[in-house]
CSV table of C-alpha atoms and ligand atoms in Angstrom, one decimal:
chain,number,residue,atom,x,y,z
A,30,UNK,CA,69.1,-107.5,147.9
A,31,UNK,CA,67.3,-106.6,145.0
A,32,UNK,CA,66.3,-108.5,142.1
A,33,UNK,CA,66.5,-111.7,144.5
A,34,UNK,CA,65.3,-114.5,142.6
A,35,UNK,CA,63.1,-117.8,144.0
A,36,UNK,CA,62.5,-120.9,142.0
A,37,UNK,CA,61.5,-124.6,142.8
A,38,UNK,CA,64.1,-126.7,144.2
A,39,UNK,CA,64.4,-130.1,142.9
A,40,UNK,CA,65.8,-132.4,145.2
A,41,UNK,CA,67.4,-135.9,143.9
A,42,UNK,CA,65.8,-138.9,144.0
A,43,UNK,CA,68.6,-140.6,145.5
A,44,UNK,CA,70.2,-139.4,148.8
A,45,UNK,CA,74.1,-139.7,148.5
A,46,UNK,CA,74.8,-143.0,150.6
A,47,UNK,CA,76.6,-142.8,153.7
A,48,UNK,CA,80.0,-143.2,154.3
A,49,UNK,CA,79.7,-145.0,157.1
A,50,UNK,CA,78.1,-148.0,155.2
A,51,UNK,CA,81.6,-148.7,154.1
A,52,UNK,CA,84.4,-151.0,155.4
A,53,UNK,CA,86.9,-148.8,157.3
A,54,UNK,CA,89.7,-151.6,156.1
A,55,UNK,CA,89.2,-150.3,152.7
A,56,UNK,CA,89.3,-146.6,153.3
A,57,UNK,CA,91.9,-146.3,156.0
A,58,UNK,CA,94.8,-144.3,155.1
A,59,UNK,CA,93.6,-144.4,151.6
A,60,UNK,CA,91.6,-141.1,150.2
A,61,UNK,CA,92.3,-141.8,146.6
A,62,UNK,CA,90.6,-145.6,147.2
A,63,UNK,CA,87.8,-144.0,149.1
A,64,UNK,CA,86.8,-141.1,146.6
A,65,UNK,CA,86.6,-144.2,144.2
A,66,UNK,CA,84.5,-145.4,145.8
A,67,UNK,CA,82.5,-142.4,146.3
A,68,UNK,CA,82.4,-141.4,142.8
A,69,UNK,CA,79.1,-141.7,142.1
A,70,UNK,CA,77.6,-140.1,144.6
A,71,UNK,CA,80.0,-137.6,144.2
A,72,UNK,CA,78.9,-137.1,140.8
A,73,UNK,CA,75.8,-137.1,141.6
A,74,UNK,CA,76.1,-134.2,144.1
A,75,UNK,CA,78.1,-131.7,141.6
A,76,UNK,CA,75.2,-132.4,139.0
A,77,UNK,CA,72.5,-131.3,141.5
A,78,UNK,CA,74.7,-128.3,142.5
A,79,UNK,CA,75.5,-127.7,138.6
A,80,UNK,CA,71.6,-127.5,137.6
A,81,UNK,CA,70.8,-125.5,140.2
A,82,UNK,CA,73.3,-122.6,139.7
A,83,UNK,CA,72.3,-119.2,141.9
A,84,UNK,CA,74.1,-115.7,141.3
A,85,UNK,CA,75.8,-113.8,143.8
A,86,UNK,CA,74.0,-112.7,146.9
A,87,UNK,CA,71.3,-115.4,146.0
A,88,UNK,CA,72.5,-118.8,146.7
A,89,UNK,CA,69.7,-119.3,149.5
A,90,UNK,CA,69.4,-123.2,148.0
A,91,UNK,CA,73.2,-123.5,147.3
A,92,UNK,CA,73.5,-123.0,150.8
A,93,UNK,CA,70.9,-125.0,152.6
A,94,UNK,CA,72.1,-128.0,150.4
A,95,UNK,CA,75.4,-127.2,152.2
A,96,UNK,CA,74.6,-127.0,155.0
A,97,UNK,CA,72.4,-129.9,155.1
A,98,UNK,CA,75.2,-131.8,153.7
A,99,UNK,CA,77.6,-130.6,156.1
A,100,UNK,CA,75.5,-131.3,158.9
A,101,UNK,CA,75.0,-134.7,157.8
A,102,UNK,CA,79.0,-135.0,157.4
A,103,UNK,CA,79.0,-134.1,161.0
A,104,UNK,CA,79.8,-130.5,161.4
A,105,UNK,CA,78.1,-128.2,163.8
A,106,UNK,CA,76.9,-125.6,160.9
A,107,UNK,CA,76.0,-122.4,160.8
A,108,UNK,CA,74.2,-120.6,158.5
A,109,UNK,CA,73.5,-116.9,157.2
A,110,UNK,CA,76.8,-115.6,157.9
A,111,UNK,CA,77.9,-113.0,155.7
A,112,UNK,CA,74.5,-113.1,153.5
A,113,UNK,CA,74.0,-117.1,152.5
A,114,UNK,CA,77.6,-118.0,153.5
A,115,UNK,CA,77.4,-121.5,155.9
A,116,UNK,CA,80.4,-122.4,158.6
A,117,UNK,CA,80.6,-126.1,159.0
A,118,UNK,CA,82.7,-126.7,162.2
A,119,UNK,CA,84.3,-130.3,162.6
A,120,UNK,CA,86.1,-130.7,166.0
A,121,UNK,CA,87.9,-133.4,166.7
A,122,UNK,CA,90.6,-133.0,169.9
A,123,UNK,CA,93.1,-129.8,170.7
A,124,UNK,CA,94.9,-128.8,167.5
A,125,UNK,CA,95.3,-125.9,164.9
A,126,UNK,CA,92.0,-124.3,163.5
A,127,UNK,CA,92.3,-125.2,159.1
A,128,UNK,CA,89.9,-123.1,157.5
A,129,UNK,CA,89.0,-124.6,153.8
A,130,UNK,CA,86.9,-122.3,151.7
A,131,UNK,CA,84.5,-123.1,148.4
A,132,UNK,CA,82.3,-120.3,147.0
A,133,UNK,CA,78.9,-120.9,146.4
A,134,UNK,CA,78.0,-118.4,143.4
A,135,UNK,CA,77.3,-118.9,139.7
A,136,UNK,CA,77.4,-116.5,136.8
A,137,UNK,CA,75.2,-114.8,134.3
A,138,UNK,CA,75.8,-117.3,131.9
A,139,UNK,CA,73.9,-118.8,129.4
A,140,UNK,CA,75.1,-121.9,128.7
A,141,UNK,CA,76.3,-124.1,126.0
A,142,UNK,CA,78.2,-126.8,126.7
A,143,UNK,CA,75.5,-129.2,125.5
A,144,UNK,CA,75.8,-131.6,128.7
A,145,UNK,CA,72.4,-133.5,129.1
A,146,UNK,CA,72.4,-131.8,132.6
A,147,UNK,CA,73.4,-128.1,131.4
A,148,UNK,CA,71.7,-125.4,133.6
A,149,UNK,CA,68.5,-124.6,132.4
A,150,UNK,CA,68.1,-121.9,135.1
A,151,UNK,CA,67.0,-118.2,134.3
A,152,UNK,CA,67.2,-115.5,137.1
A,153,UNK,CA,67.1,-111.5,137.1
A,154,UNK,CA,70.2,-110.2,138.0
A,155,UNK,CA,71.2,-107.1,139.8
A,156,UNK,CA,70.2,-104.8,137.2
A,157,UNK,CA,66.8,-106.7,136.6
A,158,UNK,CA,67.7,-108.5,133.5
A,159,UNK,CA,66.9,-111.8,132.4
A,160,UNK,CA,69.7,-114.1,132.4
A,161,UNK,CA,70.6,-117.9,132.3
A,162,UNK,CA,72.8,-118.4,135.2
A,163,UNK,CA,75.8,-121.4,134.8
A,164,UNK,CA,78.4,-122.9,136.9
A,165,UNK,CA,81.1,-121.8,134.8
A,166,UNK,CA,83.5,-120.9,137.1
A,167,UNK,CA,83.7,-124.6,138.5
A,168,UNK,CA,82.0,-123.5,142.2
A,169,UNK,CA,79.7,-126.5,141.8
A,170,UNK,CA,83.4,-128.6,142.0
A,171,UNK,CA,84.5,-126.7,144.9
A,172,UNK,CA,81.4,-127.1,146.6
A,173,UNK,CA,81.3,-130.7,145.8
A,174,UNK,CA,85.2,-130.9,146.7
A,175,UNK,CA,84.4,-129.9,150.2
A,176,UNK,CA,81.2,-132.0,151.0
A,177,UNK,CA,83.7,-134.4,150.0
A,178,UNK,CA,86.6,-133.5,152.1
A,179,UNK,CA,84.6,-133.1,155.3
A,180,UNK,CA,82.9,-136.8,154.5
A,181,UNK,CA,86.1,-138.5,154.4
A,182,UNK,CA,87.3,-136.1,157.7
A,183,UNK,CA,84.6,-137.4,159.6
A,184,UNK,CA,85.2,-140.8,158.6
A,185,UNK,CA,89.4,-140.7,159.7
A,186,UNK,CA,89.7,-139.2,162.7
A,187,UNK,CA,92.1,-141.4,163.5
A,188,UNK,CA,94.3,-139.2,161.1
A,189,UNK,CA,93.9,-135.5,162.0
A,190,UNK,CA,93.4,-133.5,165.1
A,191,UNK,CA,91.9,-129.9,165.7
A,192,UNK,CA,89.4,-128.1,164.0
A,193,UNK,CA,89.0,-128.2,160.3
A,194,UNK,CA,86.3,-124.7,159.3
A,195,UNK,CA,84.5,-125.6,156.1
A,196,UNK,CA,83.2,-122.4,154.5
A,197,UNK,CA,80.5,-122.0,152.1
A,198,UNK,CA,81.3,-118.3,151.0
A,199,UNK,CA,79.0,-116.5,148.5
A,200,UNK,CA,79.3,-113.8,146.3
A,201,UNK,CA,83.2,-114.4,145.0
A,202,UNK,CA,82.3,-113.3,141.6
A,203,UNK,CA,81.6,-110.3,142.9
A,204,UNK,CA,84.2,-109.7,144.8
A,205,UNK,CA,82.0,-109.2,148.3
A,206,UNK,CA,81.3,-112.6,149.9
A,207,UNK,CA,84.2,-112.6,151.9
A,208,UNK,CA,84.7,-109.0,153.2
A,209,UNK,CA,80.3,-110.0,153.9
A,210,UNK,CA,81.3,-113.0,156.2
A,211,UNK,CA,84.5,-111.1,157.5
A,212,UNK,CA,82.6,-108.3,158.6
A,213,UNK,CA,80.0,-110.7,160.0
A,214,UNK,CA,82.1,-112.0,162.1
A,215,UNK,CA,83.3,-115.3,160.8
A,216,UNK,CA,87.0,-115.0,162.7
A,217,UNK,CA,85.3,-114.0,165.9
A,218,UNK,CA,82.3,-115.8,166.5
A,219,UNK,CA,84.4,-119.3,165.4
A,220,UNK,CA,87.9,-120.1,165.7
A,221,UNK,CA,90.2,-117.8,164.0
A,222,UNK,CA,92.0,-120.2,161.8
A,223,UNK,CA,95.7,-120.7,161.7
A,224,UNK,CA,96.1,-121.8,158.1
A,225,UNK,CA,93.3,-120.9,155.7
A,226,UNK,CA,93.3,-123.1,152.2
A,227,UNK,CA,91.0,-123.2,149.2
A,228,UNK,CA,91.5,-124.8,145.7
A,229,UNK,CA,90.6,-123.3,142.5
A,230,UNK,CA,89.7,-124.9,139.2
A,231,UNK,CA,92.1,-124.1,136.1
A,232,UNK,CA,90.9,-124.6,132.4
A,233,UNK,CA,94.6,-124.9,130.7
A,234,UNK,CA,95.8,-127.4,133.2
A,235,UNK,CA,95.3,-130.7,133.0
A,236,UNK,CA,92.9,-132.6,135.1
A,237,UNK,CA,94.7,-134.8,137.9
A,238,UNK,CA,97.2,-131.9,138.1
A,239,UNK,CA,97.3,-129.1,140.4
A,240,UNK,CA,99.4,-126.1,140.3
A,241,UNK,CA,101.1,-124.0,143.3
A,242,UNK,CA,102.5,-120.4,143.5
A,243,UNK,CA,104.2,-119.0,146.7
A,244,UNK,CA,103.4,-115.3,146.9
A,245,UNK,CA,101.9,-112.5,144.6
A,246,UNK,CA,99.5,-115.1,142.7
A,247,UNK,CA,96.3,-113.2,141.4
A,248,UNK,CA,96.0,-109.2,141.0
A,249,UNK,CA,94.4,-106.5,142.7
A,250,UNK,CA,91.2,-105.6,140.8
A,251,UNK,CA,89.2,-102.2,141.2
A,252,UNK,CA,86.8,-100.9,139.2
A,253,UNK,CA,86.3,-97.2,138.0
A,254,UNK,CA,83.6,-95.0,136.4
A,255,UNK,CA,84.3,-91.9,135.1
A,256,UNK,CA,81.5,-89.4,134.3
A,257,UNK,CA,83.4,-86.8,131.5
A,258,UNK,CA,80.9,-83.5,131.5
A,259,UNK,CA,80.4,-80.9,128.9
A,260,UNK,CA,77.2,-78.5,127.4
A,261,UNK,CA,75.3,-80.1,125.4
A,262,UNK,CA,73.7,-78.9,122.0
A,263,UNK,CA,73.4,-78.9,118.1
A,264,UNK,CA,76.3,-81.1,116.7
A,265,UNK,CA,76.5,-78.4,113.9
A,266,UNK,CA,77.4,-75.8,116.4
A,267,UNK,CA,80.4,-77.4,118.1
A,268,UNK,CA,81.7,-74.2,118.9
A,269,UNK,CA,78.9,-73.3,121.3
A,270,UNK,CA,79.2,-76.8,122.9
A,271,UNK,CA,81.4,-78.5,125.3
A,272,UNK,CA,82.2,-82.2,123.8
A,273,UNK,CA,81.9,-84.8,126.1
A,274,UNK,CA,82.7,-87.4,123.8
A,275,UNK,CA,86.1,-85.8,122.0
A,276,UNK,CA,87.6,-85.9,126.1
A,277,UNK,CA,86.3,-89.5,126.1
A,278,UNK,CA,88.2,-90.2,123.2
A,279,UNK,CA,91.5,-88.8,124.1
A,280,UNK,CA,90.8,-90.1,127.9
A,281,UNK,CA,90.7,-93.6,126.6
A,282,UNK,CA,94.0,-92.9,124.1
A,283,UNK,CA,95.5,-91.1,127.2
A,284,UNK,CA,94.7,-93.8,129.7
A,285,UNK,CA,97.1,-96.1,128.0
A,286,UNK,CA,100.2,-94.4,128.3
A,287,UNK,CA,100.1,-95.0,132.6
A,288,UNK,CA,101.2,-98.0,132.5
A,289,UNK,CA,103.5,-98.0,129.5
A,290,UNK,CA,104.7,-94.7,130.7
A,291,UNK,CA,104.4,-94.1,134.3
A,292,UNK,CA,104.9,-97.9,135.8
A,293,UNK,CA,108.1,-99.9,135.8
A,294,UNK,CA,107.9,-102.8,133.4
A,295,UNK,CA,108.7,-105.3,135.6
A,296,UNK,CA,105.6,-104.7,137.7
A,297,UNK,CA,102.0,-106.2,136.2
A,298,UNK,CA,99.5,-103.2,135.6
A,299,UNK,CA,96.2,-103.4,133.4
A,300,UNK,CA,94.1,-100.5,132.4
A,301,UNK,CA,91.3,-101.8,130.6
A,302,UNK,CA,88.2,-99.1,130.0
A,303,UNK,CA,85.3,-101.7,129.1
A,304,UNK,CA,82.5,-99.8,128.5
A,305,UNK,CA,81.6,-96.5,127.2
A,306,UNK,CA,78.1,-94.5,127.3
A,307,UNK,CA,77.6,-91.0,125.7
A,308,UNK,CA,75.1,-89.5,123.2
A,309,UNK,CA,71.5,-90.6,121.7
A,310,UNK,CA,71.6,-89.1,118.0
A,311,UNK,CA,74.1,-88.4,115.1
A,312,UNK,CA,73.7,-84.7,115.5
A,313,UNK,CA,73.4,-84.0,119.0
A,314,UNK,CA,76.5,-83.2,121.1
A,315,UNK,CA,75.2,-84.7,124.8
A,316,UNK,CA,75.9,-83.0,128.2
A,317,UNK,CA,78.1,-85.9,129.8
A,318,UNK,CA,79.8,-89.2,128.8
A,319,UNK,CA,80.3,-92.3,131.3
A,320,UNK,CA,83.6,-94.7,130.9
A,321,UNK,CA,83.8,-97.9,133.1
A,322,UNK,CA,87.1,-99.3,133.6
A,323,UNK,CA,88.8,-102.6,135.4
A,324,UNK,CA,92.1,-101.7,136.8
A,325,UNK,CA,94.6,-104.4,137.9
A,326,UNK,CA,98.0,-104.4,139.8
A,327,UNK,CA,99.3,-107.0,142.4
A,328,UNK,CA,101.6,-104.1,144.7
A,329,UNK,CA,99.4,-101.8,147.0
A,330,UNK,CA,101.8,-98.7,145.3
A,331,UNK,CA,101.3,-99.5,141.8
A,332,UNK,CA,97.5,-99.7,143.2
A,333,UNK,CA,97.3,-96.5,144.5
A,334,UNK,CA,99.7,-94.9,141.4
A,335,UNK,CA,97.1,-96.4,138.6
A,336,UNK,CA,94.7,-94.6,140.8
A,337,UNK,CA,95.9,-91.2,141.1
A,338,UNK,CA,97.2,-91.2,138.0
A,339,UNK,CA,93.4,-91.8,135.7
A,340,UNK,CA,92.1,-89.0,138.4
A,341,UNK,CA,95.0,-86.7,137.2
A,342,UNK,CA,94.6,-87.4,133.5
A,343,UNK,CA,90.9,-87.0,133.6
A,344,UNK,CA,90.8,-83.7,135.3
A,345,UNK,CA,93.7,-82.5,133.0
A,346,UNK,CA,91.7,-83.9,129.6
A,347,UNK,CA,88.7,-81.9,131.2
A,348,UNK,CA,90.4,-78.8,131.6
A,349,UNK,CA,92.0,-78.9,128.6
A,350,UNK,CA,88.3,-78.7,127.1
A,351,UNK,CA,87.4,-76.1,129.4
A,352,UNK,CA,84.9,-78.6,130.8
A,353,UNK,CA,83.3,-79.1,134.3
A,354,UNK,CA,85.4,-81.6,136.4
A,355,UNK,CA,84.7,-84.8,136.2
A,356,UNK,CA,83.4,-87.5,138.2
A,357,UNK,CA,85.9,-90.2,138.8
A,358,UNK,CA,85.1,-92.6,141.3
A,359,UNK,CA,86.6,-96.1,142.3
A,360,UNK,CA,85.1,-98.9,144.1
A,361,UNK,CA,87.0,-100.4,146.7
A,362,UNK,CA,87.7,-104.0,144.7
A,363,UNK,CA,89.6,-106.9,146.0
A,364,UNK,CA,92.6,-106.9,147.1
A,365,UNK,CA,95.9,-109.0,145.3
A,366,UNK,CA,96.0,-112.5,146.1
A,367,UNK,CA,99.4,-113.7,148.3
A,368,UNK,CA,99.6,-117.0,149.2
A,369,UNK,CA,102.1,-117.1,152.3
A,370,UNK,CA,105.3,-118.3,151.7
A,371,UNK,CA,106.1,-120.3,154.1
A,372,UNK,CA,102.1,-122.2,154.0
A,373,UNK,CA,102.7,-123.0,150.0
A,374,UNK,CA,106.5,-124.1,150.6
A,375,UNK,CA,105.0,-126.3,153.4
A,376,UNK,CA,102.4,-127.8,151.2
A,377,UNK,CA,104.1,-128.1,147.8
A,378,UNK,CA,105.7,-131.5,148.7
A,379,UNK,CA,102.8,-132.6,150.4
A,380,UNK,CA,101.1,-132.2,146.9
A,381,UNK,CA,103.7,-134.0,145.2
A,382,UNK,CA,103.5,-136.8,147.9
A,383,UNK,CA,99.5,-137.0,147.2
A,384,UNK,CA,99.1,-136.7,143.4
A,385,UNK,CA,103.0,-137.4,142.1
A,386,UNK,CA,105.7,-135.0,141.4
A,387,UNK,CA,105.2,-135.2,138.3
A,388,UNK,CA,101.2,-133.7,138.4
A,389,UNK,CA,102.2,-130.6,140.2
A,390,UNK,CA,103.3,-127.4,138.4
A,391,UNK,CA,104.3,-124.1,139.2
A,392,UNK,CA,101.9,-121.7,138.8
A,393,UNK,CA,101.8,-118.7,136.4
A,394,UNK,CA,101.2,-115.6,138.0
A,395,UNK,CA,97.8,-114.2,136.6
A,396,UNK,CA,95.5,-110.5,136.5
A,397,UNK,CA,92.8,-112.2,137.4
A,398,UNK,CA,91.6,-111.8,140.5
A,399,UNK,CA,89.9,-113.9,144.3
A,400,UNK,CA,88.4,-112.6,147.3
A,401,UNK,CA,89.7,-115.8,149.0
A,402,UNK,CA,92.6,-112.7,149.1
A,403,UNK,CA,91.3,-110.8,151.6
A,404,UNK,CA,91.7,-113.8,154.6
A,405,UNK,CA,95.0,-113.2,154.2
A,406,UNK,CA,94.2,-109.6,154.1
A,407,UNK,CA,93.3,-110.4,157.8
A,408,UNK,CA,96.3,-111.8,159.0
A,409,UNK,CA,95.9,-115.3,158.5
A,410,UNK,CA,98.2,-117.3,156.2
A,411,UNK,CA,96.7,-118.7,153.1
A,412,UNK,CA,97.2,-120.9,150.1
A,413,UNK,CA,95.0,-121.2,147.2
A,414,UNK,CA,96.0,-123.5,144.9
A,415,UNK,CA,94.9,-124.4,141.2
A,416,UNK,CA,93.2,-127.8,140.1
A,417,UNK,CA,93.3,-129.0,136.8
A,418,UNK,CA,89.8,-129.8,135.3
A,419,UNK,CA,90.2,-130.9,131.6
A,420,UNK,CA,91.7,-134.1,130.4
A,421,UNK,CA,94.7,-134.3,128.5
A,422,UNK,CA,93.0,-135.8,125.7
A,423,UNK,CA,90.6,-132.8,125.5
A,424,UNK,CA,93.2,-130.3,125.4
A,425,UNK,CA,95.2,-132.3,122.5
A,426,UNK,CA,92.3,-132.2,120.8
A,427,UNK,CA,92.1,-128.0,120.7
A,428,UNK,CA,95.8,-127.6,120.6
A,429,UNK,CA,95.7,-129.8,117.1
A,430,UNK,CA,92.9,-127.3,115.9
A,431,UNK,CA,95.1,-124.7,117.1
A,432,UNK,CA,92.4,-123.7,119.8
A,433,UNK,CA,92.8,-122.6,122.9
A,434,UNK,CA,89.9,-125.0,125.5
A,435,UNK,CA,87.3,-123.1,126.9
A,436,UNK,CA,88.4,-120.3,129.7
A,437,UNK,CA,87.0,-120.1,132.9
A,438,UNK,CA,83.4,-118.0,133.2
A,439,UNK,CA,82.9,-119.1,129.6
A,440,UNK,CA,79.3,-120.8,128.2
A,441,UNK,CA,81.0,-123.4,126.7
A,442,UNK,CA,83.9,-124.3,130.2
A,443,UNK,CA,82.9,-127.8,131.5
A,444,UNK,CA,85.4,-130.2,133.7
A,445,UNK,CA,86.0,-133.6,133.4
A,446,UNK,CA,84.4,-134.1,137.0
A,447,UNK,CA,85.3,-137.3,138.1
A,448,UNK,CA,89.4,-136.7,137.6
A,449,UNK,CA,89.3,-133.1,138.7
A,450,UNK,CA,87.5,-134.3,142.2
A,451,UNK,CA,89.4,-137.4,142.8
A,452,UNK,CA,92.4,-135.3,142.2
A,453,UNK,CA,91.0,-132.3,144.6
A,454,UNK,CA,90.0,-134.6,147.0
A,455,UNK,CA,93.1,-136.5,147.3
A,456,UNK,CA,95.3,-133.3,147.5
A,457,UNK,CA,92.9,-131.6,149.9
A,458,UNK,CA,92.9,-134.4,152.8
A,459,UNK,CA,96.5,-134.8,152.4
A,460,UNK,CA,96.8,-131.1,153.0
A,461,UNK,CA,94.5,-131.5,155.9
A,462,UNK,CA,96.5,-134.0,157.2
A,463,UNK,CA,100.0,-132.3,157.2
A,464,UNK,CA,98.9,-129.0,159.2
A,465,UNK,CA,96.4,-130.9,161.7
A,466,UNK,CA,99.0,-133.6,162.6
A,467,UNK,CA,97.7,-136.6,165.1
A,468,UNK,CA,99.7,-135.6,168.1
A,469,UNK,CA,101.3,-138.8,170.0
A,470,UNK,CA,100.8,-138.6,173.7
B,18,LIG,ZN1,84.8,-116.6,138.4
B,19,LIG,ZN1,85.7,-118.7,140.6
């Protein structure tokens, strides 16, 4: 792709020890014991990935350090699928295929959460800008999260059986890396999983919490640009001209009625128009003015309604002016997260069996949006669930300023890492170990 970025690659002084070294009578059975026990390395890993943050479509370093890790873990890996994305295959006897997913991407993010190890990195991004580029979506945990998971699977085989997929997908944030590693092949040339899982780190829920949601869980999200066109000329002289930017104004007023008065009110719908381009002078009426919009829904009809309908009201706005028709174009975005019903109903109590009832919560239904989605696009059933990431004392602390912590993809977002993995650790291998059951002869 363009704009692709290369810079050093530091690599740690200290390799992450192996698993192996320790006593299998203290890890058996145990995963919370033996993340303990890991901790440090642990830690040590999720700084590395942390520093060394890559956008989308760029994690070439991200993903040889996964790969390397994975291979060391004892998968058969492969790389490059899907752009960077790495397969990590784990065999171990006949048995369901579990794929378990973590992006590799990082944001154009400067940040500022004043950690001594806070990403330093700069990188151009897609429009060849100069950007600092952050973790701040907590892909460094998931990434971390997994290493993890496939260390302790390697190291209790006595307490699975089948095939456990560990994907390094990249390019979430934009919405791409999976429909990349789809079309690439990833549920042909491997196993097509049975059960597909991944975990997601939350900013509003505690750390050692996680939280579940059977069904609709995260929206729909497509993106549109609109190109409103007139005749430009002297902005003293309206009369001769055709205004671009009067349609953009009543577009944008216009815009907002769809969902309060065209979709039912029981059914989530956003129309947001984030950015708006037209003119260069006080006095000059220009020949065209561009809107850029995010558009979110969860059902595929309100989808294809919110659709329809900003075509409509554009054209109508532009005729109205006795303007050219305008431009309105959508890219195809990603599609509303569903976890399967019958997968999350499955796995709740198995989450309340691994971190206590009382640390798992139902989920809020939320406009944001995953490309883990579009798995489950394909047919297989998936859960993604949430993982808490800030301590409790943390979030006191910004509820008695009457603040609200850090969101996800902010500068200043940082987790309490060594709760949040223990926690996604423990909840992950107990998940692995309820659909990839040891089969008694
Ligand atoms: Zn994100
Ligand atoms: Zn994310």
């Amino acid at each position: 792709m363009t704009g692709c970025f290369r810079r050093s690659w530091v690599r740690p002084a200290v390799l992450v020890a192996c698993i192996c070294a320790l006593s299998p009578a203290l890890i058996a059975g145990d995963a919370a014991a033996w993340v303990d026990h890991q901790m440090d390395d642990l830690v040590a890993l999720y700084t590395h990935f942390h520093q060394h943050p890559e956008l989308s479509f760029q994690e070439e370093q991200t993903a040889e350090r996964m790969a390397e890790e994975l291979r060391a873990a004892g998968c058969d890996v492969t790389t490059n699928v899907g752009g960077h994305g790495v397969v990590g295959r784990l065999r171990n006897g006949d048995g369901p295929t579990l794929m378990l997913r973590s992006d590799l991407d990082a944001l154009p993010v400067t940040e500022e959460t004043g950690l001594p190890f806070a990403s330093q990195v700069r990188a151009i991004n897609e429009d060849g800008d100069n950007t600092g580029v952050m973790h701040a979506c907590g892909h460094d945990v998931h990434m971390t999260n997994l290493i993890a998971v496939a260390r302790y699977l390697s190291a209790h085989r006595d307490e699975w059986q089948g095939t456990v997929l560990l994907v390094g997908q990249p390019a979430e944030e934009l919405g791409a890396g999976a429909q990349a590693m789809l079309e690439d092949g990833l549920f042909e040339r491997f196993p097509r999983p049975d059960f597909a899982v991944a975990l997601h780190v939350d900013s509003f829920v505690p750390a050692g919490m996680v939280g579940y949601r059977s069904g609709y869980s995260l929206a729909n999200v497509d993106s549109c640009d609109i190109t409103l066109k007139g005749r430009g000329g002297h902005g003293a002289f309206p009369q001769g001209c055709i205004d671009p930017i009067a349609q953009a104004a009543q577009l944008i007023v216009d815009l907002q009625t769809i969902v309060s008065r065209e979709i039912s009110a029981l059914e989530p719908a956003v129309v947001t128009v984030g950015s708006i381009h037209g003119g260069t002078k006080h006095n000059v009426i220009p020949d065209t003015c561009h809107l850029q919009l995010t558009i979110r829904s969860y059902s595929p009809e309100v989808r294809k309604h919110l659709q329809e309908a900003i075509r409509r009201k554009a054209l109508a706005i532009a005729q109205s002016f006795r303007a050219p028709e305008p431009v309105v174009e959508f890219d195809e975005g990603t599609p509303s997260l569903f976890n399967d019903e019958r997968l999350t109903e499955r796995l709740a109590p198995v989450l309340m069996e691994a971190v206590g009832e009382e640390n798992v919560v139902r989920a809020d239904r939320s406009m944001g949006g995953e490309d883990f989605s579009r798995y489950g696009a394909a047919g297989v059933p998936i859960m993604m669930y949430k993982l808490g990431s800030v301590t409790r004392e943390r979030l006191s602390e910004y509820a008695a300023l009457g603040r609200t912590p850090p969101s996800l993809h902010s500068s200043k977002y940082y987790p309490d890492i060594r709760l949040t993995l223990r926690t996604g650790v423990v909840s992950m291998t107990a998940i692995v170990r309820d659909l990839l059951p040891v089969r008694t002869p």
